[in-house]
Amino acid sequence: MDTAVVAEGLEKRYDGTTALAGVTLSVERGEVFALIGPNGAGKTTLVRALTGTTEPDSGSARVLEAAPSAVDRDRLGVLPQSFSPPDRLTARELVAYYAGLYDDHRDPEAVLADVGLANADDTWYENLSGGQQRRVCVGTALVNDPDVLFLDEPTTGIDPAGRRTVWRLIEDLADSGTTVFLTTHDMAEAERLADRVGLLADGELVARGTPAGLVADHAGSSRLTIETPADQTAFEDLPFPTATRGSEVVVREVSPADIGRVVDYLEQRGIDYSGLSWAEPDLEDVYLELADETELERTDGTALARAGETA
Amino acid sequence: MSRLGRVRAETAAGWRAFVRRRTAVFFTFFFPVILIVIFGALIRTDPGGGGLFAEHPAYYVPGYLAVVVLFTPLSRLGSEVARHREGSRFEKLATTPQTRAEWLLAQTVVNAVIIGLASLLILALVVVLTGAEIVFSPLLVPYVLVGVVCFCGVGAMLGSYTDSQDGAVAASNAIGLPLLFLSETFVSLEQLPGWFEPLVNLSPLTYFARGVRAATDPNAATSAIAGVDPALANLGILAVLAVVFFALGARSIPTTD
């Protein structure tokens, strides 16, 4: 496959804060690449560096074999994270407006249908619901039928049904050969849509791979979560590793066939519990495993700094 | 075709976005009207007397026109650019084929239509309420258009270099008010200290005022510039300034963060 997006050693700092610390990645043509990571990890900065709307301090990027600022704009579709179009236009007028900026553009009505707004009335953008607004914004990124599409948190604020509409749309685009680079906080979205996922934390790409590969490498085993007021010591005789998480005890390496053994254990010991849930490891576990480490380092650092201040 | 198409799309969107802000539309027309009513009809001019408004009514036509030719682009473009920045709209537009100059041109067209209509209203009111005797010179059209281009460029810079809509509006007022009164619009050069004249000559609005006065006021004593009719010469100077400020304004519009 040809490469659609390449970043090599991208670095960017803002007022002493490192947004990107040498990010290197590539996205093949027709691939859906999802970038996940905590708030402030540098996701939006990376999207901006790849779309030519910020200049990296060092490193280089190429999109469709050109520098981001020199890419043929007719082949690029971008949805910025905090994008808010003119608010006193209707959804139909907004899509038509952005379509009018391109020589070759799709029928605005078809775009509205794609984002689930075929029946949009004359309501101004400012009076649409948050989810409808975001769908209009997604539509404005599709009007030119781009070869490469950057979507920075496309489904934020969209209800579950609308989110699935956007997901199906992205899947259709990928099927037709569009390269999609998206950022998201929704792990289910990344797991469902992405061919590959990259995890960005503190400006560094700490993991990348297929969703299944990342889960296998980083998410650990299946888990049985027990909502219980009991202490972890009550589970010492259970033949599975356990850990306490708030008011829950998480039992690891439990197969579906072993659930009955755990329930019997609870009954025999008279341990109170109000809920029991079993789950296969997923991308969220990868996120919590890798991104939480940096989050913990950051919050521990803050706590230590505060302790130092008060000492 | 493509450049024209992009400007047309932007103009249509900008026009709709403006006319749907009823309060902004109302005050665009109401502000100059209230000034004419207060200064022209209530206070009245006092030809030959001392103090402010000592000239004949036609003298103030450029001043009343300047209220919209100067203020509307400064405040509208300033706040529009700031609004675009706050909504990441320039970030979005930077990834489309549209250029910054095309965007500014479209906004200028919207302003030109609005200000053209407001100017007609102002001229009618000045004649009716103050009894000004003026010549309806065809040069008024290019003066208003070129003035709008010039101050749209300045407004774009204000919006680009301030950090919010509030900041842009405050900056446009801070710059617009002194320019409005110190550019030979409402206060003649004779009423200002001699050392102030070079500063008056730095204001683009001065050339608008002198030129419009030369074109519309039969009693104006506007002097020729290098032997050229002042109505044309001032238009030429204003046009040069308009090109410069439009280019600077377009260049100031951010395409990156």
XYZ file of C-alpha atoms in Angstrom:
568
model
C 0.000 0.000 0.000
C 1.080 3.605 -0.576
C 1.590 5.896 2.359
C -0.904 8.743 2.686
C 0.368 10.403 5.873
C 3.896 10.392 7.266
C 5.268 12.121 10.356
C 8.907 11.930 11.323
C 10.171 13.200 14.647
C 7.541 15.905 15.035
C 8.232 18.184 17.973
C 6.202 21.135 19.170
C 6.399 23.168 22.360
C 4.081 25.892 23.639
C 5.414 28.206 26.332
C 7.584 25.545 27.888
C 4.994 22.773 27.561
C 5.853 19.897 25.264
C 2.878 19.111 23.024
C 4.717 16.746 20.689
C 7.934 15.021 21.667
C 9.232 13.460 18.479
C 6.181 11.729 17.022
C 6.850 9.360 14.149
C 4.049 7.496 12.396
C 2.657 6.620 9.010
C -0.829 5.946 7.703
C -1.389 3.914 4.556
C -3.807 4.923 1.848
C -7.300 3.676 2.581
C -6.432 2.991 6.209
C -8.405 4.244 9.218
C -5.968 5.355 11.907
C -7.345 6.305 15.317
C -5.335 8.398 17.722
C -6.290 8.000 21.368
C -4.842 9.538 24.490
C -5.661 11.663 27.521
C -6.668 15.309 27.352
C -3.587 17.411 26.671
C -1.658 14.473 25.235
C -1.003 16.362 21.978
C -3.608 14.804 19.698
C -4.966 18.076 18.335
C -1.465 19.491 17.925
C -0.532 16.427 15.886
C -3.620 16.841 13.680
C -2.733 20.503 13.201
C 0.848 19.665 12.309
C -0.383 17.152 9.738
C -2.921 19.545 8.218
C -0.538 22.490 8.011
C -2.347 24.626 10.581
C 0.560 24.622 12.977
C 4.277 24.657 12.264
C 6.245 22.016 14.173
C 9.431 23.171 15.874
C 11.290 20.278 14.311
C 10.630 17.124 12.368
C 8.715 16.790 9.148
C 5.376 15.634 7.835
C 4.021 14.697 4.432
C 0.434 14.204 3.354
C -0.226 12.729 -0.082
C 3.497 13.123 -0.765
C 3.481 16.869 -0.167
C 4.248 19.105 2.793
C 1.027 19.697 4.781
C 0.903 23.369 3.804
C 1.287 22.469 0.128
C -1.224 19.625 -0.146
C -3.841 19.957 -2.859
C -6.715 21.319 -0.745
C -9.273 19.689 -3.000
C -8.038 16.297 -1.766
C -8.089 17.129 1.940
C -11.014 17.129 4.391
C -10.570 18.458 7.926
C -12.804 18.722 10.978
C -10.995 20.748 13.672
C -11.749 19.770 17.253
C -13.302 23.054 18.424
C -14.793 24.005 15.072
C -17.877 26.226 15.239
C -19.169 27.453 11.856
C -21.215 30.640 11.327
C -24.093 30.163 13.738
C -26.940 31.908 11.935
C -26.937 29.675 8.896
C -29.007 26.518 8.562
C -27.436 23.090 8.242
C -28.271 23.100 4.534
C -26.769 26.583 4.021
C -23.613 25.645 5.906
C -22.958 22.508 3.919
C -23.687 24.407 0.679
C -21.342 27.214 1.785
C -18.408 24.908 2.386
C -19.214 22.999 -0.811
C -19.023 26.310 -2.673
C -15.351 26.635 -1.711
C -14.452 23.705 -3.967
C -14.646 23.422 -7.747
C -15.702 19.807 -7.553
C -17.954 19.077 -4.668
C -20.603 16.625 -3.645
C -24.303 17.408 -3.669
C -24.946 19.088 -0.292
C -28.216 17.161 0.051
C -26.318 13.876 -0.248
C -23.842 15.030 2.387
C -26.686 15.953 4.742
C -28.213 12.526 4.173
C -24.856 10.883 4.942
C -24.662 12.549 8.342
C -28.284 11.782 9.134
C -29.654 15.267 8.575
C -31.608 14.711 5.357
C -34.686 16.221 6.967
C -32.906 19.274 8.333
C -35.288 22.221 8.418
C -34.581 25.949 8.512
C -33.276 25.925 12.069
C -30.130 27.981 12.474
C -26.981 26.179 13.515
C -26.987 27.947 16.895
C -30.396 26.431 17.684
C -29.517 22.838 16.731
C -28.731 20.304 19.448
C -25.063 19.680 20.228
C -25.166 16.363 18.410
C -26.805 17.851 15.329
C -24.234 20.646 15.309
C -21.386 18.157 15.360
C -22.966 16.185 12.525
C -23.175 19.358 10.423
C -19.484 19.928 11.176
C -18.657 16.396 10.061
C -20.619 17.080 6.880
C -18.528 20.169 6.107
C -15.420 17.969 6.089
C -16.935 15.641 3.502
C -18.245 18.091 0.916
C -15.219 17.767 -1.375
C -15.088 13.961 -1.255
C -11.528 14.069 0.129
C -8.819 11.460 -0.352
C -7.529 12.060 3.167
C -9.902 12.968 5.969
C -8.781 14.300 9.364
C -11.507 14.137 12.020
C -10.601 15.546 15.431
C -13.109 14.011 17.865
C -15.914 13.721 15.303
C -18.554 12.166 17.555
C -18.138 14.291 20.676
C -21.605 15.259 21.901
C -23.465 13.015 19.482
C -26.064 10.617 20.895
C -25.530 6.842 20.473
C -27.772 6.540 17.406
C -26.138 9.499 15.723
C -22.717 8.176 16.627
C -23.492 4.955 14.821
C -24.589 6.950 11.783
C -21.196 8.671 11.734
C -19.412 5.359 12.306
C -21.206 3.762 9.346
C -20.310 6.809 7.285
C -16.621 6.500 8.175
C -16.724 2.784 7.409
C -18.265 3.503 3.996
C -15.611 6.133 3.306
C -12.856 3.693 4.238
C -14.433 1.024 2.025
C -14.325 3.469 -0.870
C -10.612 4.110 -0.323
C -10.598 7.293 1.751
C -7.769 7.518 4.270
C -9.182 8.516 7.664
C -7.144 9.900 10.536
C -9.328 10.402 13.579
C -8.832 11.270 17.208
C -11.242 10.070 19.846
C -11.815 9.480 23.537
C -14.319 6.766 22.702
C -12.474 3.441 22.848
C -15.406 1.587 21.298
C -15.201 3.985 18.363
C -11.482 3.383 17.896
C -11.868 -0.371 18.286
C -14.718 -0.562 15.787
C -13.409 1.815 13.121
C -9.647 1.714 13.178
C -7.351 -0.556 11.248
C -4.614 0.699 13.540
C -4.614 2.695 16.753
C -1.947 4.972 18.164
C -1.834 5.944 21.833
C -0.394 9.371 22.484
C 0.599 10.339 26.029
C 2.521 13.469 26.985
C 3.362 14.115 23.352
C 4.826 10.678 22.746
C 3.349 7.842 20.744
C 3.654 5.191 23.427
C 1.939 2.364 21.539
C 0.577 1.624 18.109
C -0.861 -1.356 16.351
C -4.084 -3.047 15.445
C -6.754 -2.898 18.159
C -6.494 -6.659 18.637
C -2.704 -6.520 18.784
C -2.703 -3.736 21.373
C -5.249 -5.589 23.482
C -3.198 -8.780 23.320
C 0.013 -6.952 24.222
C -1.191 -4.547 26.887
C -4.723 -5.206 28.126
C -4.069 -8.234 30.277
C -6.583 -11.014 30.800
C -10.348 -11.186 31.151
C -11.740 -9.789 34.378
C -14.598 -10.355 36.750
C -15.623 -7.191 38.558
C -17.387 -7.590 41.915
C -19.128 -4.634 43.517
C -18.641 -5.321 47.177
C -17.940 -3.536 50.450
C -15.613 -6.399 51.421
C -11.876 -5.906 51.721
C -9.454 -7.512 49.280
C -8.229 -9.737 52.102
C -11.552 -11.556 51.962
C -10.510 -12.873 48.557
C -7.076 -14.171 49.556
C -8.053 -17.829 49.174
C -9.478 -17.330 45.692
C -7.203 -19.084 43.154
C -7.118 -16.016 40.866
C -5.191 -12.740 41.096
C -7.295 -9.897 42.561
C -7.032 -6.143 42.865
C -9.145 -3.477 44.549
C -10.448 -0.557 42.485
C -12.555 1.791 44.589
C -15.576 -0.139 45.837
C -14.861 -2.965 43.400
C -12.687 -6.024 43.512
C -11.350 -7.063 40.119
C -10.606 -10.755 39.688
C -8.289 -11.506 36.761
C -7.792 -14.518 34.508
C -11.338 -15.756 35.072
C -12.793 -17.711 32.160
C -16.596 -17.804 31.710
C -16.553 -21.345 33.089
C -14.843 -20.120 36.258
C -17.525 -17.549 37.123
C -19.543 -20.161 39.020
C -16.524 -20.990 41.186
C -16.168 -17.351 42.185
C -19.889 -17.068 42.983
C -19.684 -20.214 45.109
C -16.710 -18.701 46.939
C -18.698 -15.542 47.705
C -21.677 -17.538 48.962
C -19.580 -19.902 51.096
C -17.729 -17.006 52.768
C -20.881 -14.915 53.184
C -19.347 -12.005 51.300
C -21.880 -9.298 50.429
C -21.894 -8.146 46.820
C -24.304 -6.030 44.807
C -23.062 -6.647 41.294
C -20.967 -8.963 39.216
C -19.765 -8.366 35.682
C -17.367 -10.256 33.427
C -15.526 -8.696 30.484
C -12.991 -9.600 27.888
C -10.023 -7.206 27.818
C -10.527 -4.344 25.380
C -8.928 -1.146 24.159
C -10.056 0.704 27.254
C -7.829 -1.605 29.304
C -4.936 -0.737 27.009
C -5.687 2.923 27.503
C -5.932 2.566 31.269
C -2.782 0.486 31.382
C -0.620 2.825 29.316
C -2.181 6.270 29.620
C -2.940 5.923 33.315
C 0.765 5.407 33.969
C 1.563 8.840 32.613
C -1.509 10.309 34.324
C -0.368 8.815 37.621
C 3.143 10.124 37.120
C 1.688 13.547 36.425
C -0.704 13.598 39.395
C 1.915 12.100 41.706
C 4.281 14.793 40.564
C 1.671 17.425 41.290
C 0.972 15.916 44.698
C 4.671 15.837 45.513
C 5.091 19.411 44.364
C 2.174 20.462 46.587
C 3.629 18.539 49.507
C 6.889 20.367 48.928
C 5.120 23.715 48.900
C 3.402 23.086 52.199
C 6.395 21.473 53.905
C -14.392 30.678 -12.150
C -13.093 28.920 -9.036
C -11.869 32.062 -7.312
C -15.091 33.848 -8.199
C -17.091 30.876 -6.993
C -15.332 30.848 -3.633
C -15.821 34.588 -3.147
C -19.466 34.206 -4.130
C -20.009 31.371 -1.639
C -18.300 33.323 1.131
C -20.208 36.510 0.284
C -23.567 34.721 0.331
C -22.788 33.140 3.705
C -21.447 36.418 5.111
C -24.480 38.352 3.898
C -26.944 35.898 5.454
C -24.949 35.779 8.686
C -25.026 39.588 8.900
C -28.642 40.328 8.006
C -29.774 37.713 10.522
C -28.149 39.700 13.293
C -31.017 42.109 13.539
C -29.484 44.188 16.313
C -26.283 44.705 14.334
C -28.259 45.675 11.227
C -30.416 48.092 13.217
C -27.515 49.883 14.841
C -25.518 50.041 11.608
C -28.245 52.303 10.289
C -29.379 53.857 13.561
C -25.961 55.084 14.713
C -25.356 57.561 11.860
C -29.020 58.581 11.897
C -28.894 59.497 15.570
C -25.675 61.490 15.001
C -27.302 63.461 12.197
C -30.373 64.110 14.326
C -28.303 65.249 17.308
C -25.631 67.311 15.575
C -27.383 68.345 12.409
C -30.951 68.896 13.560
C -30.818 69.541 17.319
C -27.474 71.303 17.879
C -27.394 72.688 14.330
C -24.434 74.251 12.638
C -23.470 77.855 13.146
C -21.691 79.154 10.061
C -19.270 81.905 10.908
C -19.563 81.419 14.652
C -16.940 79.882 16.901
C -16.538 76.417 18.357
C -17.609 73.141 16.931
C -20.031 72.937 14.029
C -19.045 76.373 12.844
C -19.110 75.389 9.185
C -22.023 75.278 6.761
C -24.080 72.034 6.754
C -22.556 70.567 3.571
C -19.118 70.615 5.221
C -20.155 67.758 7.511
C -21.365 65.373 4.812
C -17.992 63.517 4.741
C -18.132 63.239 8.530
C -21.573 61.696 8.588
C -20.599 59.304 5.793
C -17.414 58.454 7.673
C -19.485 57.212 10.589
C -20.433 54.167 8.510
C -17.476 54.034 6.094
C -15.053 53.956 9.030
C -16.895 52.441 11.975
C -18.863 49.651 10.337
C -15.835 47.923 8.736
C -13.683 48.412 11.831
C -16.185 46.927 14.247
C -17.705 44.328 11.893
C -14.437 42.989 10.494
C -12.752 43.181 13.874
C -15.434 41.144 15.590
C -15.920 38.822 12.588
C -12.233 37.931 12.489
C -12.233 37.406 16.257
C -15.369 35.250 15.981
C -13.751 33.190 13.229
C -10.654 32.679 15.348
C -12.662 31.637 18.400
C -14.614 29.093 16.336
C -11.500 27.672 14.620
C -13.056 28.768 11.312
C -9.780 30.023 9.897
C -8.189 26.700 10.857
C -10.905 25.047 8.793
C -10.665 27.537 5.897
C -6.880 27.108 5.784
C -7.478 23.512 4.750
C -9.779 24.534 1.870
C -8.777 26.192 -1.431
C -9.985 29.581 -0.176
C -7.274 32.186 0.396
C -7.204 34.850 3.075
C -7.555 37.587 0.459
C -10.652 35.900 -0.976
C -12.195 35.711 2.471
C -11.481 39.382 3.118
C -12.744 40.368 -0.326
C -16.045 38.590 0.340
C -16.427 40.317 3.698
C -15.616 43.610 1.995
C -18.363 43.067 -0.567
C -20.885 42.437 2.231
C -19.739 45.598 3.987
C -19.837 47.600 0.770
C -23.491 46.721 0.156
C -24.524 47.516 3.731
C -22.526 50.724 3.858
C -23.723 51.756 0.409
C -27.333 51.527 1.591
C -26.526 53.323 4.829
C -24.749 56.073 2.869
C -27.844 56.691 0.742
C -29.894 57.032 3.910
C -27.338 59.407 5.411
C -27.228 61.642 2.341
C -31.008 61.865 2.256
C -31.225 62.673 5.962
C -28.453 65.256 5.820
C -30.201 67.077 3.013
C -33.642 66.870 4.598
C -32.739 67.510 8.245
C -29.836 69.939 7.972
C -30.657 71.626 4.687
C -27.223 70.882 3.304
C -26.801 71.861 -0.325
C -24.649 69.205 -1.933
C -23.703 67.955 -5.367
C -24.587 64.311 -5.917
C -21.292 63.516 -7.604
C -20.804 60.044 -9.127
C -17.421 60.069 -7.375
C -19.291 59.346 -4.144
C -19.618 55.706 -5.267
C -15.884 55.012 -5.645
C -15.131 56.994 -2.498
C -17.463 54.850 -0.418
C -16.218 51.638 -2.045
C -12.531 52.451 -1.721
C -13.043 53.683 1.830
C -14.756 50.419 2.733
C -11.890 48.398 1.237
C -9.369 50.444 3.199
C -11.098 50.152 6.563
C -12.008 46.495 6.087
C -8.264 45.897 5.884
C -7.721 47.828 9.104
C -10.615 45.973 10.764
C -9.134 42.615 9.774
C -5.874 43.601 11.433
C -7.678 44.641 14.613
C -9.463 41.301 14.758
C -6.244 39.416 14.100
C -4.099 41.156 16.673
C -6.612 41.325 19.536
C -7.409 38.238 21.568
C -11.209 38.286 21.664
C -14.344 39.825 20.180
C -14.555 42.225 23.108
C -10.960 43.239 22.527
C -11.588 43.794 18.824
C -14.628 45.997 19.476
C -12.751 47.988 22.136
C -9.796 48.446 19.794
C -12.033 49.541 16.929
C -13.650 52.151 19.163
C -10.281 53.332 20.478
C -8.967 53.783 16.953
C -12.184 54.812 15.241
C -13.291 57.633 17.514
C -10.091 59.729 17.282
C -9.923 59.111 13.541
C -13.545 60.139 13.117
C -13.084 63.510 14.754
C -9.492 64.313 13.782
C -9.525 63.634 10.048
C -11.030 66.903 8.820
C -14.483 65.417 9.173
C -16.198 67.309 11.982
C -13.256 69.473 13.097
C -11.440 71.616 10.552
C -7.658 71.938 10.481
C -7.897 75.558 11.637
C -9.417 74.435 14.918
C -6.513 72.110 15.677
C -2.994 73.058 16.864
C -0.536 73.522 14.030
C 1.682 70.672 15.193
C -1.243 68.289 14.783
C -1.522 68.714 10.993
C 1.046 65.989 10.116
C -0.941 63.526 12.215
C -4.125 64.486 10.368
C -2.319 63.750 7.127
C -1.493 60.248 8.366
C -5.150 59.295 8.658
C -6.637 57.568 5.583
C -9.966 59.069 6.564
C -8.545 62.548 5.920
C -8.289 61.800 2.185
C -11.794 60.398 2.205
C -13.101 63.553 3.902
C -11.185 65.980 1.700
C -12.124 64.142 -1.478
C -15.797 63.705 -0.671
C -15.973 67.358 0.338
C -14.330 68.422 -2.898
C -16.803 66.306 -4.853
C -19.996 67.210 -3.006
C -19.615 70.620 -1.399
C -19.804 73.467 -3.916
C -18.425 75.873 -1.286
C -15.478 73.695 -0.323
C -12.038 75.287 -0.376
C -10.170 72.023 -0.889
C -6.896 72.674 -2.622
C -5.569 70.759 -5.637
C -2.765 68.232 -5.126
C 0.124 68.583 -7.561
C -2.226 70.339 -9.909
C -4.720 67.492 -9.907
C -8.399 68.047 -9.114
C -8.682 67.356 -5.337
C -11.707 65.123 -5.831
C -9.619 62.797 -8.017
C -6.263 63.244 -6.286
C -7.618 62.343 -2.850
C -9.380 59.343 -4.362
C -6.054 58.225 -5.810
C -4.291 58.539 -2.448
C -7.142 56.727 -0.707
C -6.993 53.963 -3.317
C -3.260 53.437 -2.719
C -3.860 53.291 1.031
C -6.772 50.901 0.477
C -4.561 48.491 -1.475
C -1.907 48.635 1.239
C -4.320 48.142 4.149
C -6.269 45.426 2.331
C -3.047 43.517 1.687
C -1.896 43.961 5.291
C -5.329 42.966 6.571
C -5.431 39.815 4.448
C -1.908 38.924 5.498
C -2.755 39.372 9.172
C -5.555 36.791 9.097
C -4.221 33.683 10.828
C -3.882 30.407 8.945
C -2.048 28.634 11.743
C -2.461 28.703 15.492
